[in-house]
Tab-separated table of C-alpha atoms in Angstrom:
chain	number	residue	atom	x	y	z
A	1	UNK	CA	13.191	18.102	-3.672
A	2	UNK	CA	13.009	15.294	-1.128
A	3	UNK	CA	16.658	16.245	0.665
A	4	UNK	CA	17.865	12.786	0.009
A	5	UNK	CA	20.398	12.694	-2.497
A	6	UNK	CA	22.193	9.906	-4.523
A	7	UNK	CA	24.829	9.546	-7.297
A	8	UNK	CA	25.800	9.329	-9.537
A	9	UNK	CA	22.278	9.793	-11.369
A	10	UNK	CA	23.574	7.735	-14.093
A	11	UNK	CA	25.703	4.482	-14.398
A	12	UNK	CA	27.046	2.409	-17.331
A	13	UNK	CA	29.345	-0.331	-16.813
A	14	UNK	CA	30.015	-3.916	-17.729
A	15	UNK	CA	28.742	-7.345	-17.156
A	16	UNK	CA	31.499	-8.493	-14.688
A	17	UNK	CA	32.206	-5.305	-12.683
A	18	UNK	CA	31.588	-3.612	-9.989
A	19	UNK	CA	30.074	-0.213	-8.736
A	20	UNK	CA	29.199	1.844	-5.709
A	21	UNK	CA	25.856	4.047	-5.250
A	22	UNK	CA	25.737	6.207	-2.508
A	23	UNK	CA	23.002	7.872	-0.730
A	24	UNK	CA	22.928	11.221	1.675
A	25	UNK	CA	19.696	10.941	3.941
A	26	UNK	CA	17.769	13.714	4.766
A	27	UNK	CA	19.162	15.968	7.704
A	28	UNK	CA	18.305	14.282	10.693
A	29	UNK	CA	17.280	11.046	9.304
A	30	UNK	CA	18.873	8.069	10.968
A	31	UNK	CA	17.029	5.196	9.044
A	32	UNK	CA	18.233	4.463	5.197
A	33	UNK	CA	16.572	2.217	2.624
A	34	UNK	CA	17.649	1.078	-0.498
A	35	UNK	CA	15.011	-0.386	-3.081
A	36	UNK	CA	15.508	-1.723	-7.000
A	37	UNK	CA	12.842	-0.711	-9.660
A	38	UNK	CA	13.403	-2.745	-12.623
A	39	UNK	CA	11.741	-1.129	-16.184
A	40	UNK	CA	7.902	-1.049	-15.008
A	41	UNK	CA	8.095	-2.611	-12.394
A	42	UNK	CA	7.547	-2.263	-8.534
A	43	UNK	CA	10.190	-1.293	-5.945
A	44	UNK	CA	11.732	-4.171	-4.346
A	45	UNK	CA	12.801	-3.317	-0.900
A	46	UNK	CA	16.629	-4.513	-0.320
A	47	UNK	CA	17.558	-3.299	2.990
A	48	UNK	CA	17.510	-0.847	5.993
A	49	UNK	CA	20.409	0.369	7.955
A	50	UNK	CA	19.581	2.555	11.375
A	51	UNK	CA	22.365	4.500	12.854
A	52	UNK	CA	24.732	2.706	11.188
A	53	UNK	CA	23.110	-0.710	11.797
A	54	UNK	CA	21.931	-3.266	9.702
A	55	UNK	CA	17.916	-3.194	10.345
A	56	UNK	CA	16.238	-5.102	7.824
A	57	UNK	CA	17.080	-7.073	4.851
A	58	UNK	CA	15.049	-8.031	1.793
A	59	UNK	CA	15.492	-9.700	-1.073
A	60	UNK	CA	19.292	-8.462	-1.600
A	61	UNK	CA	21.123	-10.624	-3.762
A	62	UNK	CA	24.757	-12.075	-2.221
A	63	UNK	CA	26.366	-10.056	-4.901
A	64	UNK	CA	25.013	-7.047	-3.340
A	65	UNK	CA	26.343	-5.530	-0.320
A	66	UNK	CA	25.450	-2.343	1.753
A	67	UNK	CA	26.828	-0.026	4.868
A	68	UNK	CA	25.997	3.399	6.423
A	69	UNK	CA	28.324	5.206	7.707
A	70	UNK	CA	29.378	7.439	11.054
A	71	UNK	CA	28.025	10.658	9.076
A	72	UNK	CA	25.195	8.536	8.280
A	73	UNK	CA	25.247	8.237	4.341
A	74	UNK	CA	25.025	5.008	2.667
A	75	UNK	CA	26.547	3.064	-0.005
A	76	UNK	CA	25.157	0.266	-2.193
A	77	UNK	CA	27.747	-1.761	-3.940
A	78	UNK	CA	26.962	-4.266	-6.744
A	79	UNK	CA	29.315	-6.673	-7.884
A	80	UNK	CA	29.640	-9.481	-10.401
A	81	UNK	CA	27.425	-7.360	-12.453
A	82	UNK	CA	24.667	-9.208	-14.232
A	83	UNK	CA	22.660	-7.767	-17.384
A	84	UNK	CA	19.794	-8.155	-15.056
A	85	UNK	CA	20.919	-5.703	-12.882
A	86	UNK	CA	19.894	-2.895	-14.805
A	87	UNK	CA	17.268	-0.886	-12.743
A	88	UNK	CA	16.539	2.151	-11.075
A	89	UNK	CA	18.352	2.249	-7.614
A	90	UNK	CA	15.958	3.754	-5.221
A	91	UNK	CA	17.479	5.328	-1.576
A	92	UNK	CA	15.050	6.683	1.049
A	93	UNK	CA	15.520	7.547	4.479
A	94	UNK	CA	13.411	8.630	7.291
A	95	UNK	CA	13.782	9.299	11.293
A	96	UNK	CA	11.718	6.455	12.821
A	97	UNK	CA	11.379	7.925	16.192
A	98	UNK	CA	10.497	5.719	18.710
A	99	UNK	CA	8.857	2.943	16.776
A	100	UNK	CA	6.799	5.350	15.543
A	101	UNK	CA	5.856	4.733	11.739
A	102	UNK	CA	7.693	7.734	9.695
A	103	UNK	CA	7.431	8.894	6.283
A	104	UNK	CA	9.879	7.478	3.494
A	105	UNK	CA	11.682	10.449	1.452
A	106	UNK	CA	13.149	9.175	-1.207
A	107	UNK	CA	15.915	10.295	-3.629
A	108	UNK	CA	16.096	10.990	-7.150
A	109	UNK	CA	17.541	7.551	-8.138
A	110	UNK	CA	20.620	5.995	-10.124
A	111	UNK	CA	19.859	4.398	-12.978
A	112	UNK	CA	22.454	1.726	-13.509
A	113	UNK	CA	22.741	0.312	-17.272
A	114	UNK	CA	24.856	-3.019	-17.537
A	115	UNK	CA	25.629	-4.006	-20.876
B	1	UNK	CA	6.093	-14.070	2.965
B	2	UNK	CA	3.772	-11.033	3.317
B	3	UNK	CA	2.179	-9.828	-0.013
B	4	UNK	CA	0.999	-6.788	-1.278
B	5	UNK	CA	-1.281	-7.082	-4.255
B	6	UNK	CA	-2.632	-4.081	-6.059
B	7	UNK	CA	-5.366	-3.819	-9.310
B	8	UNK	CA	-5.529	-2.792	-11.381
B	9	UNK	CA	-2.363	-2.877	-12.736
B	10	UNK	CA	-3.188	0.128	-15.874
B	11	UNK	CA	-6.102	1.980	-15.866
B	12	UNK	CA	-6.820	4.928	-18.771
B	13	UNK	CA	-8.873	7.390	-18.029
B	14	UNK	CA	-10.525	10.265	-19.799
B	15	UNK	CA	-10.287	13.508	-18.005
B	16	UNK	CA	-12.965	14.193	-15.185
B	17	UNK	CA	-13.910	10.378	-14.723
B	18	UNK	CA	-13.194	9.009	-11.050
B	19	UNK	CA	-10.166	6.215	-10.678
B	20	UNK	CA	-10.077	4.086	-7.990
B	21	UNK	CA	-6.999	1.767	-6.845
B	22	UNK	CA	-6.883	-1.295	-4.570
B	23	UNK	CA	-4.384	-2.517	-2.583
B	24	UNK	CA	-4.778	-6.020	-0.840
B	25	UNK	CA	-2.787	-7.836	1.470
B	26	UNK	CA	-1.795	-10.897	2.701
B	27	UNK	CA	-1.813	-10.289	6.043
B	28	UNK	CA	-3.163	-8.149	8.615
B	29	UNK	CA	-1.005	-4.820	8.175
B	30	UNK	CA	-0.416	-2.413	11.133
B	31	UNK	CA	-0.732	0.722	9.033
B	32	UNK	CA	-0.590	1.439	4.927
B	33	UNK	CA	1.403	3.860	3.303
B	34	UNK	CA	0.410	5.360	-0.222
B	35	UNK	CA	3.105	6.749	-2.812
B	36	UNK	CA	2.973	8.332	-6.037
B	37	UNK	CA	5.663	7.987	-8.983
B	38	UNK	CA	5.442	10.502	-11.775
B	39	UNK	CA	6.870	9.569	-14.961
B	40	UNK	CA	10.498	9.662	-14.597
B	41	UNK	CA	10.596	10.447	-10.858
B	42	UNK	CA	10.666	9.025	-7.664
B	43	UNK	CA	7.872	7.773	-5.055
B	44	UNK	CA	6.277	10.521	-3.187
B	45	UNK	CA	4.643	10.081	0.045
B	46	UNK	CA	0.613	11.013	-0.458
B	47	UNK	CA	-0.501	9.437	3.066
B	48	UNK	CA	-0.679	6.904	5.910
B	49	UNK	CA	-3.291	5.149	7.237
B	50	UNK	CA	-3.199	3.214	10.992
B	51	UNK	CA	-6.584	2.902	12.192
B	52	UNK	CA	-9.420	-0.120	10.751
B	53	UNK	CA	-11.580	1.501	8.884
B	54	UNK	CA	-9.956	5.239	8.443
B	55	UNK	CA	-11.163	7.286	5.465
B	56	UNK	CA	-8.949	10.109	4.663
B	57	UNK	CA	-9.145	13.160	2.387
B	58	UNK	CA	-6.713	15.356	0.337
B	59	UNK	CA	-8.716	17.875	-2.137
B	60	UNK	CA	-10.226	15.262	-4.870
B	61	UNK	CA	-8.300	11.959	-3.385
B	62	UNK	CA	-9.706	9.655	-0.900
B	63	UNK	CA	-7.655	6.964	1.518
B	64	UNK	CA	-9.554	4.295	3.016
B	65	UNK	CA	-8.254	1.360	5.142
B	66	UNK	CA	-10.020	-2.018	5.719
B	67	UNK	CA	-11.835	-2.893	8.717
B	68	UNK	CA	-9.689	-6.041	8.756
B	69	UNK	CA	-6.480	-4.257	8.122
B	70	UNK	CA	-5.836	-6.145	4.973
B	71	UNK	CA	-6.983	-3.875	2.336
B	72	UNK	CA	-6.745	-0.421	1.132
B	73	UNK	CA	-8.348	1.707	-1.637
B	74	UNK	CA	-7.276	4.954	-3.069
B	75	UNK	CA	-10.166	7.255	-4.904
B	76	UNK	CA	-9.839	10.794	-7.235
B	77	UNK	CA	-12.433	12.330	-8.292
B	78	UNK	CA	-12.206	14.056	-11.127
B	79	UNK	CA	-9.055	12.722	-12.432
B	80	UNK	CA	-6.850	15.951	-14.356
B	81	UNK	CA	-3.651	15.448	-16.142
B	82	UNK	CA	-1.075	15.958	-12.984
B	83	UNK	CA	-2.615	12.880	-11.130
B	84	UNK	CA	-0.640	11.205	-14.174
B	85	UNK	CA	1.568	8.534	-12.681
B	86	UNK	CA	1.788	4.988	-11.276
B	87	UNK	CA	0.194	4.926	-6.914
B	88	UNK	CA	1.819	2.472	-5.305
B	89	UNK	CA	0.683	1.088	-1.570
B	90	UNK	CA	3.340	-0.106	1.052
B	91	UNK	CA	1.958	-2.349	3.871
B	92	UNK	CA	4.042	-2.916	6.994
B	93	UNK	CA	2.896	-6.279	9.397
B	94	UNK	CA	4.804	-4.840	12.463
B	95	UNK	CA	6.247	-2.070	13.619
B	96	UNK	CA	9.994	-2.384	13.111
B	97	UNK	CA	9.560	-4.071	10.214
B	98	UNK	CA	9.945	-3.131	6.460
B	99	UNK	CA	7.531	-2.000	4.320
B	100	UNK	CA	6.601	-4.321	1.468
B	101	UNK	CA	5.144	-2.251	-2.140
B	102	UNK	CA	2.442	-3.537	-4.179
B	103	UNK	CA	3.824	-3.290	-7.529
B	104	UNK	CA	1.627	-0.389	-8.078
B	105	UNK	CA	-0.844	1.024	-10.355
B	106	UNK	CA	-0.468	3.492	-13.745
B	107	UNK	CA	-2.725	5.996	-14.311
B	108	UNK	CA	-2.885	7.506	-17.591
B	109	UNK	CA	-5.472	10.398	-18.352
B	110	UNK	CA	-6.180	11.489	-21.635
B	111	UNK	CA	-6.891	15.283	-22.427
């Protein structure tokens, strides 16, 4: 058990719609990262909010949109769904102290089915 | 964009053979993380490398870095049945900036 946790673990929905993953970091953890693993496939980093602030962004489609809030979980929402959107929805989070390069914990996943 | 290129992509093993993993990027990284993904789970941290040209060790699995920075190999000796999964290597260029994954390597080992 990493201490990160997300859910829902599981997610069917529509092409079309719209859904919300969220993401509790580990206790203490200021930094949050969301990733996509499509079926065999690597993790594809989408973005990194610090402290509440937008750190990084990869290759997060427009359709995609992400905050962390004051208590310092995430969400991930999706809209517009697209068949292709169906993937593993990785969170992680770590403390990043100082610049220093910290370890990513990640969560158990939501696997997000869009048919 | 930075790269991170990994081979090979499967490798089968038979029990008690050695495996070995590279990871090659595209640019000079300032450290090298390594993750493992069981079947079904999520990444795990295994280790992090900073220095050019650090060998590390955990029981039967051996972390090296480049002396360039730019490459990165993961060894096990004697492969058993837990080290089942696909190892995946994140560079990062800078400090304060993302990690980038190869898109990994599965290891199967047969009985």
């Amino acid at each position: 058990d990493s201490g990160v946790t997300q859910t829902p673990k599981h997610l069917i929905t529509a092409t079309g719609q719209r859904v919300t993953l969220r993401c509790s970091p580990r206790s203490g953890d200021l930094s949050v990262y969301w990733y996509q693993q499509s079926l065999d496939q690597g993790l594809q980093f989408l973005i990194q909010y610090y402290n509440g602030e937008e750190r990084a962004k990869g290759n997060i489609l427009e359709r995609f949109s992400a905050q962390q809030f004051p208590d310092l979980h995430s969400e991930l929402n999706l809209s517009s769904l697209e068949l292709g959107d169906s993937a593993l929805y990785f969170c992680a989070s770590s403390t990043e102290l100082a610049g220093r390069t910290d370890t990513q914990y990640f969560g158990p996943g939501t696997r997000l089915t869009v048919l | 964009g930075q790269q991170v290129m990994q081979i090979p992509q499967y490798q089968h093993v038979q029990e008690g053979e050695d495996f070995t993993t590279y990871c090659n990027s595209s640019t000079t990284l300032s450290n090298i993380q390594w993750y493992k993904q069981r079947p079904g789970g999520h990444p795990v941290f295994l280790i992090q490398l900073v220095k050019s040209g650090e060998v590390k060790k955990q029981k039967r699995l051996t972390f090296q870095f480049g002396e360039a920075k730019k490459n990165s190999s993961l060894h096990i000796t004697a492969t058993q049945t837990t080290d089942v999964g696909t190892y995946f290597c994140a560079g990062r260029k800078n400090y304060g900036q993302n990690f980038v994954f190869g898109p990994g390597t599965r290891l199967s080992v047969l009985p």
